[in-house]
Coordinates of C-alpha atoms in Angstrom, one line a residue:
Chain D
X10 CA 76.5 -29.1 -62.9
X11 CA 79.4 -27.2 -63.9
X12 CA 83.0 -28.5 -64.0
X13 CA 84.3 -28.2 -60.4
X14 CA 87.9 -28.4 -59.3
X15 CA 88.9 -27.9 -55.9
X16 CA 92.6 -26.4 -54.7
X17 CA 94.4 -26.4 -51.5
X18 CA 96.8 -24.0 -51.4
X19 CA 98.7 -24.2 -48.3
X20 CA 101.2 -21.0 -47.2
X21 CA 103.8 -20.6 -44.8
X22 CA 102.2 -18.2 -42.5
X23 CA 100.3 -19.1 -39.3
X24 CA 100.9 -16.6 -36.8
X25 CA 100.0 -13.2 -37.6
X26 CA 96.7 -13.5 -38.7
X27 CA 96.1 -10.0 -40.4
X28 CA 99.0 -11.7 -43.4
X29 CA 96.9 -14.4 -43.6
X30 CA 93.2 -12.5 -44.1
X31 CA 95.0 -10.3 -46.8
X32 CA 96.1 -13.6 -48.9
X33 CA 93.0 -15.4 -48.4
X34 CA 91.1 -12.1 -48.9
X35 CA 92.2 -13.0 -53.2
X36 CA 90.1 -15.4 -53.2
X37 CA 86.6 -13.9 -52.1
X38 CA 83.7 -11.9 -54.5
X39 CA 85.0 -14.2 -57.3
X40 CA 82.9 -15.2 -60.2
X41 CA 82.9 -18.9 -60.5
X42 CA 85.2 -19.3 -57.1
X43 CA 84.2 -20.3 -53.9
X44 CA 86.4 -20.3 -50.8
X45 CA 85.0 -23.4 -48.8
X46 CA 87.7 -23.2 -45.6
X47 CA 90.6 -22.0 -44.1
X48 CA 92.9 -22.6 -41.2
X49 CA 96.1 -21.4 -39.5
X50 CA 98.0 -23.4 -37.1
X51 CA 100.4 -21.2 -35.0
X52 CA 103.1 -24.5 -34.3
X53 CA 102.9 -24.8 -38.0
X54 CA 103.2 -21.5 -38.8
X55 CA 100.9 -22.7 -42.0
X56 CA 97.8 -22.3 -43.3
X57 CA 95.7 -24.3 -45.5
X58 CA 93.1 -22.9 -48.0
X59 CA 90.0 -24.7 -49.8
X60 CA 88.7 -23.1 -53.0
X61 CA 86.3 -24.7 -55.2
X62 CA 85.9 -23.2 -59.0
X63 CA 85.8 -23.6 -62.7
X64 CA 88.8 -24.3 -64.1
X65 CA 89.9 -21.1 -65.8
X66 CA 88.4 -19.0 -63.0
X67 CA 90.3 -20.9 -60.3
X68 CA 93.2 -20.6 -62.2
X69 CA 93.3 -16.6 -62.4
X70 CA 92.1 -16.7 -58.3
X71 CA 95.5 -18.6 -57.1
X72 CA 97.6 -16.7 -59.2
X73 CA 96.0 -13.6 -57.5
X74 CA 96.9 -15.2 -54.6
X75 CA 100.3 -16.1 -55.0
X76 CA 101.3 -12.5 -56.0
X77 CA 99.9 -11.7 -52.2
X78 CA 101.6 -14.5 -50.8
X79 CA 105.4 -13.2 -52.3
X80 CA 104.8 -9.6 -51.3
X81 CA 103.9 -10.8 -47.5
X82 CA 105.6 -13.6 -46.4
X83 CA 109.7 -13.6 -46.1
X84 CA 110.9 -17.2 -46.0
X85 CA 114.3 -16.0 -44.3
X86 CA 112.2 -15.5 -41.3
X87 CA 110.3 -18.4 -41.4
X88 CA 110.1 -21.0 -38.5
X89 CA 107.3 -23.3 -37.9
X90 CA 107.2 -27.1 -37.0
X91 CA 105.6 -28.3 -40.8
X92 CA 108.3 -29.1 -43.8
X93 CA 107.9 -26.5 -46.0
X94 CA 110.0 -25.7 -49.0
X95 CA 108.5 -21.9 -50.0
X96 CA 106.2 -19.0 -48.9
X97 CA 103.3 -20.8 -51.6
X98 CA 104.6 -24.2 -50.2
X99 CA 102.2 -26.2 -52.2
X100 CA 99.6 -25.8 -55.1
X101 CA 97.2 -29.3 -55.3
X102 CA 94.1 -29.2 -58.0
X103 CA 92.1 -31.5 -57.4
X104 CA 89.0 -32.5 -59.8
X105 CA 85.8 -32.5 -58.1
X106 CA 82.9 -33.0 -60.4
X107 CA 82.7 -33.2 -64.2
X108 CA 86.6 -32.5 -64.9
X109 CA 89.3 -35.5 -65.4
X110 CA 92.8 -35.6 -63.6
X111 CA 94.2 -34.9 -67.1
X112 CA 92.3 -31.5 -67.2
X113 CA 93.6 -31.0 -63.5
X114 CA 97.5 -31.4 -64.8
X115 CA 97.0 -28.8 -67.6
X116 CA 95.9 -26.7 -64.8
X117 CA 98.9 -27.5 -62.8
X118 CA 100.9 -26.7 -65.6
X119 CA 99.6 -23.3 -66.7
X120 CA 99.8 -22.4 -63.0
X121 CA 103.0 -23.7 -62.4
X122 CA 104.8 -21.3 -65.8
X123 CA 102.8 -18.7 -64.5
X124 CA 103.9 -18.9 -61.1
X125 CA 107.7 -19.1 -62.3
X126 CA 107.5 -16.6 -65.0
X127 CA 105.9 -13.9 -63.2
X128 CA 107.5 -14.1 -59.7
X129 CA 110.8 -15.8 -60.5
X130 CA 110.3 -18.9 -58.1
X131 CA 111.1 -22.7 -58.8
X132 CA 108.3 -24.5 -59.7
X133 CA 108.2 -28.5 -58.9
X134 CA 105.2 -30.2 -60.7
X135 CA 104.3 -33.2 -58.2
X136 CA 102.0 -36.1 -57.7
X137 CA 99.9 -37.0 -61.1
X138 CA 101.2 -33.4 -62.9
X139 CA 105.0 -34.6 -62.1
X140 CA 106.8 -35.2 -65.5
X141 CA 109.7 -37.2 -63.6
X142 CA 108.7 -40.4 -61.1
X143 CA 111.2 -39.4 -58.7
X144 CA 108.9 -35.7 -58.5
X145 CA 105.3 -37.9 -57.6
X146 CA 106.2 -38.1 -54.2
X147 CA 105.5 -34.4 -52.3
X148 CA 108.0 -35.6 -49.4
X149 CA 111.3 -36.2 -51.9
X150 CA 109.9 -33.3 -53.9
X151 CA 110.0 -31.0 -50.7
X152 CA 113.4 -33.5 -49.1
X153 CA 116.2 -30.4 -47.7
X154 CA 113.3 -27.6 -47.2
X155 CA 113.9 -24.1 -48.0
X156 CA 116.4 -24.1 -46.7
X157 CA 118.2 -27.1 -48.3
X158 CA 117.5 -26.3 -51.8
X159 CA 120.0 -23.9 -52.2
X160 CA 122.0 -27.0 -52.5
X161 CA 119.4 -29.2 -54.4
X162 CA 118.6 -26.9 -57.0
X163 CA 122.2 -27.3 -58.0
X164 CA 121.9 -31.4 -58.7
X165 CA 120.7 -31.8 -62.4
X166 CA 118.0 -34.2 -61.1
X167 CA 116.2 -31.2 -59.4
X168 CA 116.0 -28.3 -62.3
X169 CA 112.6 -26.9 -61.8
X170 CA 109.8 -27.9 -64.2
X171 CA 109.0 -23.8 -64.6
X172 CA 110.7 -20.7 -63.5
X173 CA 114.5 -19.9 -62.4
X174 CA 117.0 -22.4 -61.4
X175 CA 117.6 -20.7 -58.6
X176 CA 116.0 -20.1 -55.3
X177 CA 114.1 -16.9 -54.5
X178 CA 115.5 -16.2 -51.4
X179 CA 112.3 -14.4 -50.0
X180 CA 109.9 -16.7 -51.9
X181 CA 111.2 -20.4 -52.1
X182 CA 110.5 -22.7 -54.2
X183 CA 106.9 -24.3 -54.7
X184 CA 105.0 -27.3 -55.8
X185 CA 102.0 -27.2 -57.8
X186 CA 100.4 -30.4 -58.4
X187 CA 96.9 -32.5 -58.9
X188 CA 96.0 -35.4 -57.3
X189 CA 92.8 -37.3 -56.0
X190 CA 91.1 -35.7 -52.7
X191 CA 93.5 -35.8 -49.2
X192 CA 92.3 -36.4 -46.1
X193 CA 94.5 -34.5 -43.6
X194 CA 94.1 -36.7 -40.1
X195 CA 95.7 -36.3 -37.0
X196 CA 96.0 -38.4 -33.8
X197 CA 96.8 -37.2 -30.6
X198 CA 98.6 -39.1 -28.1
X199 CA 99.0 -38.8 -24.2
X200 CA 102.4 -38.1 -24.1
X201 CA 104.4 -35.3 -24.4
X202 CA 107.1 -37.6 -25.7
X203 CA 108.1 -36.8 -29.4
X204 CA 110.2 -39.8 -30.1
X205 CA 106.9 -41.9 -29.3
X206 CA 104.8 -40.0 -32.3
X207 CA 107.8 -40.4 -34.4
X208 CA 108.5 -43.6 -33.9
X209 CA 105.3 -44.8 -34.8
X210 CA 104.8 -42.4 -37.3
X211 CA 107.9 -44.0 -39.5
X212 CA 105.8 -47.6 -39.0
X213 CA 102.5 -46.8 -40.4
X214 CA 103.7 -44.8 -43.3
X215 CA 104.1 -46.1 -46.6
X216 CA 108.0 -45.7 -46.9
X217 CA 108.4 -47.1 -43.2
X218 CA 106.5 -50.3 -44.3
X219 CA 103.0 -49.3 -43.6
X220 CA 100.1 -48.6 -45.3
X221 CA 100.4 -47.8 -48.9
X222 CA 98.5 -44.0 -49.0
X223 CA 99.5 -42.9 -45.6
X224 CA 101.9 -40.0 -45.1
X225 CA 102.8 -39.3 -41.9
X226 CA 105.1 -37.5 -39.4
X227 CA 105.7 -37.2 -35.8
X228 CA 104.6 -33.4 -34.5
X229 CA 105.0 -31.4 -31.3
X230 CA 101.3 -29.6 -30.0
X231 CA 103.8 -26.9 -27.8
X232 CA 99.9 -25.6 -26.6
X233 CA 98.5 -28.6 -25.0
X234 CA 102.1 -30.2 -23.9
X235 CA 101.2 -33.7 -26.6
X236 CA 102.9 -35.3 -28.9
X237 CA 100.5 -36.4 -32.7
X238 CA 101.1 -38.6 -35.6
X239 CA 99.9 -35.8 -38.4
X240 CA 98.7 -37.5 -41.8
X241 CA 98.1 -37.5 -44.9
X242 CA 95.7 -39.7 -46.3
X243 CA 96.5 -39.8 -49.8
X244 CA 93.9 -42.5 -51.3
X245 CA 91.0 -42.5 -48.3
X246 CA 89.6 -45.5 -50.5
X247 CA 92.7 -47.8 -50.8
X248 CA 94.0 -46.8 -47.4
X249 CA 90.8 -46.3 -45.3
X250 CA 90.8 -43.4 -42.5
X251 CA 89.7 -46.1 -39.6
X252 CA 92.9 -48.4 -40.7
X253 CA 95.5 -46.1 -39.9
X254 CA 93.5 -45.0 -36.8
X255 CA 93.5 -48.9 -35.4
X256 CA 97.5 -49.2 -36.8
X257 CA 98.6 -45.7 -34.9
X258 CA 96.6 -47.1 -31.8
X259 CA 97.9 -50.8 -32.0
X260 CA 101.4 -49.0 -32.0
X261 CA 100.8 -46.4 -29.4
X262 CA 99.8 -49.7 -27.0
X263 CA 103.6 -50.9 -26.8
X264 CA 104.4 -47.5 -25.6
X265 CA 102.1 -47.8 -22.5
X266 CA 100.4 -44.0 -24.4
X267 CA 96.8 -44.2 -25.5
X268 CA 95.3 -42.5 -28.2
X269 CA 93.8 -39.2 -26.5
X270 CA 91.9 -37.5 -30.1
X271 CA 92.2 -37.1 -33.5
X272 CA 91.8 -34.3 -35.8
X273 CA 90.2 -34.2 -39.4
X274 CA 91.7 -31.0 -41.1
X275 CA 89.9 -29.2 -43.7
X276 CA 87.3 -30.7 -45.8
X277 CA 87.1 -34.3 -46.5
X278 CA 85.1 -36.3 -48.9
X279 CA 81.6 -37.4 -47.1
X280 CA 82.7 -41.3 -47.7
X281 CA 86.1 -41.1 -45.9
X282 CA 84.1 -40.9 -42.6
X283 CA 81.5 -43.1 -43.8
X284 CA 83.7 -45.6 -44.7
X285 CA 84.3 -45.3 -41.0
X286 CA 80.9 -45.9 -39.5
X287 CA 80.5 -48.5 -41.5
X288 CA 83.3 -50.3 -39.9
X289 CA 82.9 -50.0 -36.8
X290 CA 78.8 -50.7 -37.0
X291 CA 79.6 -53.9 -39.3
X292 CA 77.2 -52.8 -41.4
X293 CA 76.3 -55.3 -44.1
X294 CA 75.5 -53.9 -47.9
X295 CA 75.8 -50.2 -47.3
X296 CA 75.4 -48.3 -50.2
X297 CA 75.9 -44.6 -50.2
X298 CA 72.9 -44.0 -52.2
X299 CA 71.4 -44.8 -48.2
X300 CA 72.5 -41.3 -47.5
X301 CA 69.8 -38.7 -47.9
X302 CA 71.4 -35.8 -48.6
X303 CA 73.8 -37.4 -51.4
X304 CA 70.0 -38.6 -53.1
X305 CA 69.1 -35.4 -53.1
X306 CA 72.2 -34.1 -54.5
X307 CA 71.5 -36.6 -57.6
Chain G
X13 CA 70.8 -24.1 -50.4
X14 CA 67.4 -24.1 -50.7
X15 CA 64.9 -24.7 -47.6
X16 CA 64.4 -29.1 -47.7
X17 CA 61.7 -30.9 -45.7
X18 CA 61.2 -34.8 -46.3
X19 CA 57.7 -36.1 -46.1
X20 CA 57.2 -39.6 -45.6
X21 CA 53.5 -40.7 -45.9
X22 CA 51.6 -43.9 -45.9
X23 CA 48.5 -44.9 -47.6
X24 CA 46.4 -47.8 -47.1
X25 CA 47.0 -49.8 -50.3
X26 CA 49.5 -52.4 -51.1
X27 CA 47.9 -54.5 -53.4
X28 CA 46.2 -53.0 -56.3
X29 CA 49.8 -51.8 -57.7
X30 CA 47.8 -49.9 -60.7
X31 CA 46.3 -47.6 -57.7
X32 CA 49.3 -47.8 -55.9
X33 CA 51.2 -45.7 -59.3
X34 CA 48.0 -43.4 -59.6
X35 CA 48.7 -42.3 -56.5
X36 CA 52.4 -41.8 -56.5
X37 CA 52.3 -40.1 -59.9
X38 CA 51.5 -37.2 -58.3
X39 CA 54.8 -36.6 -57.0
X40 CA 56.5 -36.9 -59.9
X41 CA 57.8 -34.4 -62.6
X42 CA 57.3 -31.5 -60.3
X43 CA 59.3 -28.5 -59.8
X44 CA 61.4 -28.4 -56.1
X45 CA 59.7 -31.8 -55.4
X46 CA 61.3 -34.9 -55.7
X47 CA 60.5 -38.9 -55.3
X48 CA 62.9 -40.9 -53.4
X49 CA 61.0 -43.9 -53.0
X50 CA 58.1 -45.6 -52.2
X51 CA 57.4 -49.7 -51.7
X52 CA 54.4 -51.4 -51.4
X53 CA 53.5 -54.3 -48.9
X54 CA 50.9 -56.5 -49.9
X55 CA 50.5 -58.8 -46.8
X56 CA 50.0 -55.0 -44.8
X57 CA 48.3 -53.6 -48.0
X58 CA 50.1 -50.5 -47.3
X59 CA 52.4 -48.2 -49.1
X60 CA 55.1 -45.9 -47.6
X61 CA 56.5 -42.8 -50.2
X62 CA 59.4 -40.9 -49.5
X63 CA 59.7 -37.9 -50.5
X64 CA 61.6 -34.1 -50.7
X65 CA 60.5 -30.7 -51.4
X66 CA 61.1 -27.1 -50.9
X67 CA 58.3 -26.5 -48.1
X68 CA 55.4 -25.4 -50.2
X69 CA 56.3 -27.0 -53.1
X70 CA 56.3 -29.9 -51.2
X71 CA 53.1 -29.0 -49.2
X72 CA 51.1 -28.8 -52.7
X73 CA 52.3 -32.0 -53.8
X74 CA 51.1 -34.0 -50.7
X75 CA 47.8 -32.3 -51.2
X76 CA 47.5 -33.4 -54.7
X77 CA 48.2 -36.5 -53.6
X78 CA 46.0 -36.7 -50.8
X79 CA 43.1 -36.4 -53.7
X80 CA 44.0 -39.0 -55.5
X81 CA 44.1 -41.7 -52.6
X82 CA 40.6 -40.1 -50.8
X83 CA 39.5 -41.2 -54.9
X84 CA 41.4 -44.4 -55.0
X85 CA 41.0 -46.1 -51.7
X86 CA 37.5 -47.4 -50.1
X87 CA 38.1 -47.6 -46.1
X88 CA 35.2 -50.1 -46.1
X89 CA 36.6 -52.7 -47.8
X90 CA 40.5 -52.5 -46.6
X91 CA 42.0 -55.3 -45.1
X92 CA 46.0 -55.5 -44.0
X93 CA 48.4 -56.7 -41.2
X94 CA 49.4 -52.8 -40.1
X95 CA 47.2 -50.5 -38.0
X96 CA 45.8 -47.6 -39.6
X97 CA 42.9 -45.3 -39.2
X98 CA 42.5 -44.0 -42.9
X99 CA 42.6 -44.3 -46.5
X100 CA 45.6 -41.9 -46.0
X101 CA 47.2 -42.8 -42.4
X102 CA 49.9 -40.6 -41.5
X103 CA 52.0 -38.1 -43.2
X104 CA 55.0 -37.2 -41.4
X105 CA 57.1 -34.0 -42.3
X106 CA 60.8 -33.9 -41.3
X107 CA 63.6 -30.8 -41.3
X108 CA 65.8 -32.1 -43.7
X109 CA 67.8 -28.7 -44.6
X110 CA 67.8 -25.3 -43.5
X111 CA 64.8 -26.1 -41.6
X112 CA 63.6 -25.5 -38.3
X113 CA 61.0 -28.2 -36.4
X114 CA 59.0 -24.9 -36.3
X115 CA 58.3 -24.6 -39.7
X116 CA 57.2 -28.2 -40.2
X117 CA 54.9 -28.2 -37.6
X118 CA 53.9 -25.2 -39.5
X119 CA 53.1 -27.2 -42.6
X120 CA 52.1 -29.7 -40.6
X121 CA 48.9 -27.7 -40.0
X122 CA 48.4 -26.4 -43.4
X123 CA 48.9 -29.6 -45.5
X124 CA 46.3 -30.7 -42.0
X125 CA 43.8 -28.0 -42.6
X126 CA 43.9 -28.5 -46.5
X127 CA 42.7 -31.9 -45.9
X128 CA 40.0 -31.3 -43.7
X129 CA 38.9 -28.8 -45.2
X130 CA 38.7 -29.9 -48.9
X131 CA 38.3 -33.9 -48.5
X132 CA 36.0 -33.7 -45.4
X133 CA 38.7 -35.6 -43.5
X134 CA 39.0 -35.7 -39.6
X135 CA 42.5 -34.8 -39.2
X136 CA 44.8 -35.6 -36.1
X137 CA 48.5 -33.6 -35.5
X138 CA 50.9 -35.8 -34.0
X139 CA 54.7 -35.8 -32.4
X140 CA 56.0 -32.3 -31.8
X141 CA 53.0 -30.9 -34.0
X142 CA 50.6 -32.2 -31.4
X143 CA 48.6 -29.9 -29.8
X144 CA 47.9 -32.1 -26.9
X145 CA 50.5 -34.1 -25.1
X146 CA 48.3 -37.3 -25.8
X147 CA 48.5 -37.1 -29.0
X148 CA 52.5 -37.3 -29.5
X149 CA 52.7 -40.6 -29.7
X150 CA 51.7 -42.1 -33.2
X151 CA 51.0 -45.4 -31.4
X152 CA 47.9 -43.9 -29.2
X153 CA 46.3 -41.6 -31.6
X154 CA 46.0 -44.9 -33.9
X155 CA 44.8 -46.6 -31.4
X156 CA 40.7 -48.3 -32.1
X157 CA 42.3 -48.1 -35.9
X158 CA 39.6 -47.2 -38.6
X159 CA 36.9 -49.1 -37.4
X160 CA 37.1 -47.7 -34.0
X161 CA 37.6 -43.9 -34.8
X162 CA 33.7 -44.3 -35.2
X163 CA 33.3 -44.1 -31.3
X164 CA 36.4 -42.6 -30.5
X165 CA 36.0 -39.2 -32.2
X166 CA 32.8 -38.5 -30.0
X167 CA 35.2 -38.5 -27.3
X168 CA 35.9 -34.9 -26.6
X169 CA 39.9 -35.5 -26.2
X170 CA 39.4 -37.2 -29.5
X171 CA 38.3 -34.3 -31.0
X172 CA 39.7 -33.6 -34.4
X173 CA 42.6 -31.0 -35.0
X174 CA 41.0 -30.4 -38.5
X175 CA 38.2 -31.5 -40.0
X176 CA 34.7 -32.5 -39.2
X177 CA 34.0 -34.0 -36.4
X178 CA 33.0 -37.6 -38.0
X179 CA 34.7 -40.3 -39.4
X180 CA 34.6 -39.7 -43.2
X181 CA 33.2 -43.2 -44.3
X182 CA 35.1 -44.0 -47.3
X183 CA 38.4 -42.3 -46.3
X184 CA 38.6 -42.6 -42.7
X185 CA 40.7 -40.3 -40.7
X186 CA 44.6 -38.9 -40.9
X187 CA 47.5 -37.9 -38.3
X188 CA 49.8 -35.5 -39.8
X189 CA 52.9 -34.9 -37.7
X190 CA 56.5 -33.3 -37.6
X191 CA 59.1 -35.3 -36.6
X192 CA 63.3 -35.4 -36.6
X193 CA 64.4 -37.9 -38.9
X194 CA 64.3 -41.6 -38.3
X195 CA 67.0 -44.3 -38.5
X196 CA 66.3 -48.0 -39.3
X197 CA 69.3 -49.8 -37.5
X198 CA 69.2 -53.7 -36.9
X199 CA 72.3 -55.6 -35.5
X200 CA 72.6 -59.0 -35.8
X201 CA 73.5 -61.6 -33.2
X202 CA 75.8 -65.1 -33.7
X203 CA 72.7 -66.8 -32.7
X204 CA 69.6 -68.3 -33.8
X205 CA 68.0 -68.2 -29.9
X206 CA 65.5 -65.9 -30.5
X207 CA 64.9 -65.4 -26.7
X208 CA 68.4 -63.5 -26.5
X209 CA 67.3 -61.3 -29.3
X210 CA 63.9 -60.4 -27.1
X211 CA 65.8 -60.1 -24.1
X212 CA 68.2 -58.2 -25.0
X213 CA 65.6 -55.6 -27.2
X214 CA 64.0 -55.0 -23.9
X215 CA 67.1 -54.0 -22.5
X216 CA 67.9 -51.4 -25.2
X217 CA 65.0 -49.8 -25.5
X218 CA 63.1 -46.8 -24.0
X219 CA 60.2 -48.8 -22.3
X220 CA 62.7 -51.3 -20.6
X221 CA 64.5 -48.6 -19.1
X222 CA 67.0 -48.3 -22.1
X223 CA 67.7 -45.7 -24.3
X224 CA 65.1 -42.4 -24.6
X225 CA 64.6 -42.6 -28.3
X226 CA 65.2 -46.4 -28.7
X227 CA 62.2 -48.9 -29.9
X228 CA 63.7 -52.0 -30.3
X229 CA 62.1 -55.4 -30.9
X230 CA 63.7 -58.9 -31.5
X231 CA 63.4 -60.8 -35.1
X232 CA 64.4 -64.0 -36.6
X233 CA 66.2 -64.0 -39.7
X234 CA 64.8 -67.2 -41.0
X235 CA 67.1 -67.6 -44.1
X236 CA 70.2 -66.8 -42.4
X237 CA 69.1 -68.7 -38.8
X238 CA 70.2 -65.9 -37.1
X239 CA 68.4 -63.6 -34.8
X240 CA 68.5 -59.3 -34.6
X241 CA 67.7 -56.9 -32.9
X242 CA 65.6 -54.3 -34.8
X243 CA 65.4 -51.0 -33.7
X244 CA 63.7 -47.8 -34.9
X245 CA 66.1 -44.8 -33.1
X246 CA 63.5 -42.2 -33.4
X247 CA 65.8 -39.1 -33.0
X248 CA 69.4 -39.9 -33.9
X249 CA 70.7 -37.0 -32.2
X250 CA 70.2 -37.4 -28.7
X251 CA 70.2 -40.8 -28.8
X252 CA 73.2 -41.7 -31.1
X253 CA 73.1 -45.0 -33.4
X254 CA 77.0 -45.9 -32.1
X255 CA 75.6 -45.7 -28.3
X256 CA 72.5 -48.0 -29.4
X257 CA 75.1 -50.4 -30.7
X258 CA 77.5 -50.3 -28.2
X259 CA 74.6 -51.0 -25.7
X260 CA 73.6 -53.9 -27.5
X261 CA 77.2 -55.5 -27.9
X262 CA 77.9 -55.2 -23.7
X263 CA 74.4 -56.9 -23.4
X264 CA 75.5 -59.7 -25.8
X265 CA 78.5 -60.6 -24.0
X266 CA 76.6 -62.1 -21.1
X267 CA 75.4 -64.9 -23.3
X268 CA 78.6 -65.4 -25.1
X269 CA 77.0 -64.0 -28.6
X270 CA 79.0 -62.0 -30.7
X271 CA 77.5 -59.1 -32.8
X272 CA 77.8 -61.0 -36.5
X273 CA 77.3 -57.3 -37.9
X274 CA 74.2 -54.6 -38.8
X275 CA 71.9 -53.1 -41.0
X276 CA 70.8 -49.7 -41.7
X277 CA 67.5 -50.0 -43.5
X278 CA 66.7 -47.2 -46.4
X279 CA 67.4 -43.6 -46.6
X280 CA 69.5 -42.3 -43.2
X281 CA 70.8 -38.6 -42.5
X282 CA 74.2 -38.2 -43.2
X283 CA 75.3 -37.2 -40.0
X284 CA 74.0 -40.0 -38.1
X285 CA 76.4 -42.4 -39.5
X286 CA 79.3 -39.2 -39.3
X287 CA 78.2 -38.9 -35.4
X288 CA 79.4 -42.5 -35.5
X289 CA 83.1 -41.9 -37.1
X290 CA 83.9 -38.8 -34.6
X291 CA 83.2 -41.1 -32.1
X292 CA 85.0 -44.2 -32.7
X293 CA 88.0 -42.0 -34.3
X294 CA 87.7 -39.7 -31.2
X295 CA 87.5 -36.6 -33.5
X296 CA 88.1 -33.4 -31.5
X297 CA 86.0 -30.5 -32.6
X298 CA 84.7 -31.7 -35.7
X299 CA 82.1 -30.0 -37.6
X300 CA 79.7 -30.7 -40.6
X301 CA 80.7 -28.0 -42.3
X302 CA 83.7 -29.9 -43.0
X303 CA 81.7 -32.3 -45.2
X304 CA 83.2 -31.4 -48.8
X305 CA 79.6 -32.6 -50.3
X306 CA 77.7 -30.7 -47.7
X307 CA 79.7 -27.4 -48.4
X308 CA 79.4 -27.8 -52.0
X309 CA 75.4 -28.0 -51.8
X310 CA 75.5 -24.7 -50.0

């Protein structure tokens, strides 16, 4: 098989869907690239991309695509309910099959310099491709937004790994990173009540206390009048899928709100959810070479 | 991806293990066709393959192998624990992948008429490749077993799909089916009363006024001195493994038993154990396609 790496770009445009098609549009007919998925969410005002390719191909493909995202989106008239700190918000590799992390940072790095030197935005290596501790962490990375790094930029501690040191006003900044897969999870509650989602949010985070690979925030579903604690799953093996269900439910019980739905966005790794059955079945000596479809993968 | 259909048949050796490989050799080292396992039971002198194939790669293969066991295995002098009514009992085809039912049934009656035709084999089409209602179930077609096809094929509803219309002596008779896929679940009770186990198998399954496609049995797990309940859920999709289990914990709770945890036995299909995480993580809208493995073997 031949080396795989998989990127999730995700872009701050959500709305007007004929923006989106034209960015994403980069990415199709490719030799060597295959976009898997892609999604908008209006209360966002986001979307999130899933390419798979070889390594230099993928490469060329999402610096194709940034050049479409700078000429389309206008940060200055941004608004959405996600953090975001640029147009090209963030830039993950992830390696897939036959490719090491360390091959994923190099292409972190060669996208990040091209990204800065060709369309003069701040670029913020992150996660396993950030040169500075204080940079592994996407949430202090991405701390002050776009529009708070006007400021940040300034402080010494947050000179940009590539490109100006200062802020394209239309563009932002953006982080480019690699890291193990994500599982992006959300839970819905039956509330409308945002302090609720937040609250518990804060608790089963890692920075709050909770669990170690969680992310999480409190969001507003404006559409269907609820309240969810979005996630990031950053280590679905460490920190299973089903334990930060049970923890967000378990918390969500003081409240008096139940647990309504979740949401799995994007793709995810075939053992996050089996992890999941497994749990809940009990089911003694699993092995995931039960699983026809990964035998005949082999 | 390319077009996948499992076959799973069963031959009536277990014993003579140098026959037993003769056999099985012939699905190996083909091109599109590929062994996932087979195991051999001596106290049922049986063996049961699994095994993959693009359709008609697949189709030759069981042919080829059909002619080694009509060579290898004497009908007259078989003896075994498990009903069967040939040298080569019943070969199953399943839609594995980019498959319709239609198309197995399909090769269903080719891989049928090859072996009637060319081994001078009675041959009987079973489940949804049954051209008669009676015939669907497995259980009645078998039904006299070898020795008993001799009066049972002059019965004009036993008249053979294929084939002549006598019992080939040495090799007996065949039902070739199509069928969804299969899941071996067993869950296993805090108990060593073997009478719950029964009781509540009865409960569970189809016959008792359970589950449509639940057969379901009680066991005793001798080294452990617990008791299960064993079930065959013979199509996962409308009758879903979490409801099975579910069923089977309520019914516990009347006797004060707790569910000690489960088993799924061999190869399963991915998405009946992901069926299982959307529903215990209440996952709105979810959709295989979202399986990172599954969109990769696209």
């Amino acid at each position: 098989m031949a080396k795989l790496v998989e990127c999730i770009p995700n872009f701050s445009e959500g709305r007007n869907l004929e923006v989106v098609e034209k960015i994403v549009d980069t990415l199709r007919g490719r030799e060597g690239v295959k976009l898997l998925d892609y999604s908008s969410d209006a209360d966002h005002n986001r979307s999130v991309v899933t390419v798979i390719g070889e390594p230099e191909k993928l490469q060329e493909a999402i610096i194709d695509m940034a050049e479409k995202v700078y000429k389309n989106i206008d940060m200055t008239k941004h608004e959405g309910g996600h953090p975001r700190m640029g147009a090209l918000d963030v830039v993950p590799f992830v390696p897939i099959s036959d490719v090491t992390m360390e091959e994923c940072i190099e292409i972190a790095n060669k996208v990040g310099k091209a990204i800065g030197d060709r369309f003069n935005i701040p670029v913020y290596l992150y996660e396993k491709a950030a040169k500075k501790k204080t940079r592994e962490n996407l949430a202090k990375v991405r701390k002050g937004q776009y529009e708070g790094f006007f400021e940040k930029i300034k402080d010494p501690d947050w000179k940009p790994d590539y490109g100006p040191e200062e802020v394209n006003v239309k563009g932002g900044c953006v982080a480019v990173g690699a890291r193990v897969p994500l599982v992006a999870f959300n839970v819905n509650l039956g509330t409308d009540n945002i302090e609720i989602a937040d609250k518990i949010a804060k608790i089963v985070r890692h920075i709050g206390g909770g669990l170690r690979f969680v992310k999480a925030m409190g969001v507003k579903l404006e559409d269907r009048n609820i309240v969810q604690v979005s996630m990031n799953l950053v280590n679905y093996e460490k920190t299973a899928v089903y334990r930060a269900f049970e923890m967000i439910k378990m918390e969500a019980k003081r409240y008096g709100v139940p647990v309504i739905g979740s949401e799995v966005i994007g793709l995810v790794p075939m053992a996050s959810l089996i992890q999941c059955a497994e749990y809940y079945l009990q089911i003694e000596n699993f092995s995931m070479d039960q699983i026809l479809e990964k035998r005949i993968m082999e």
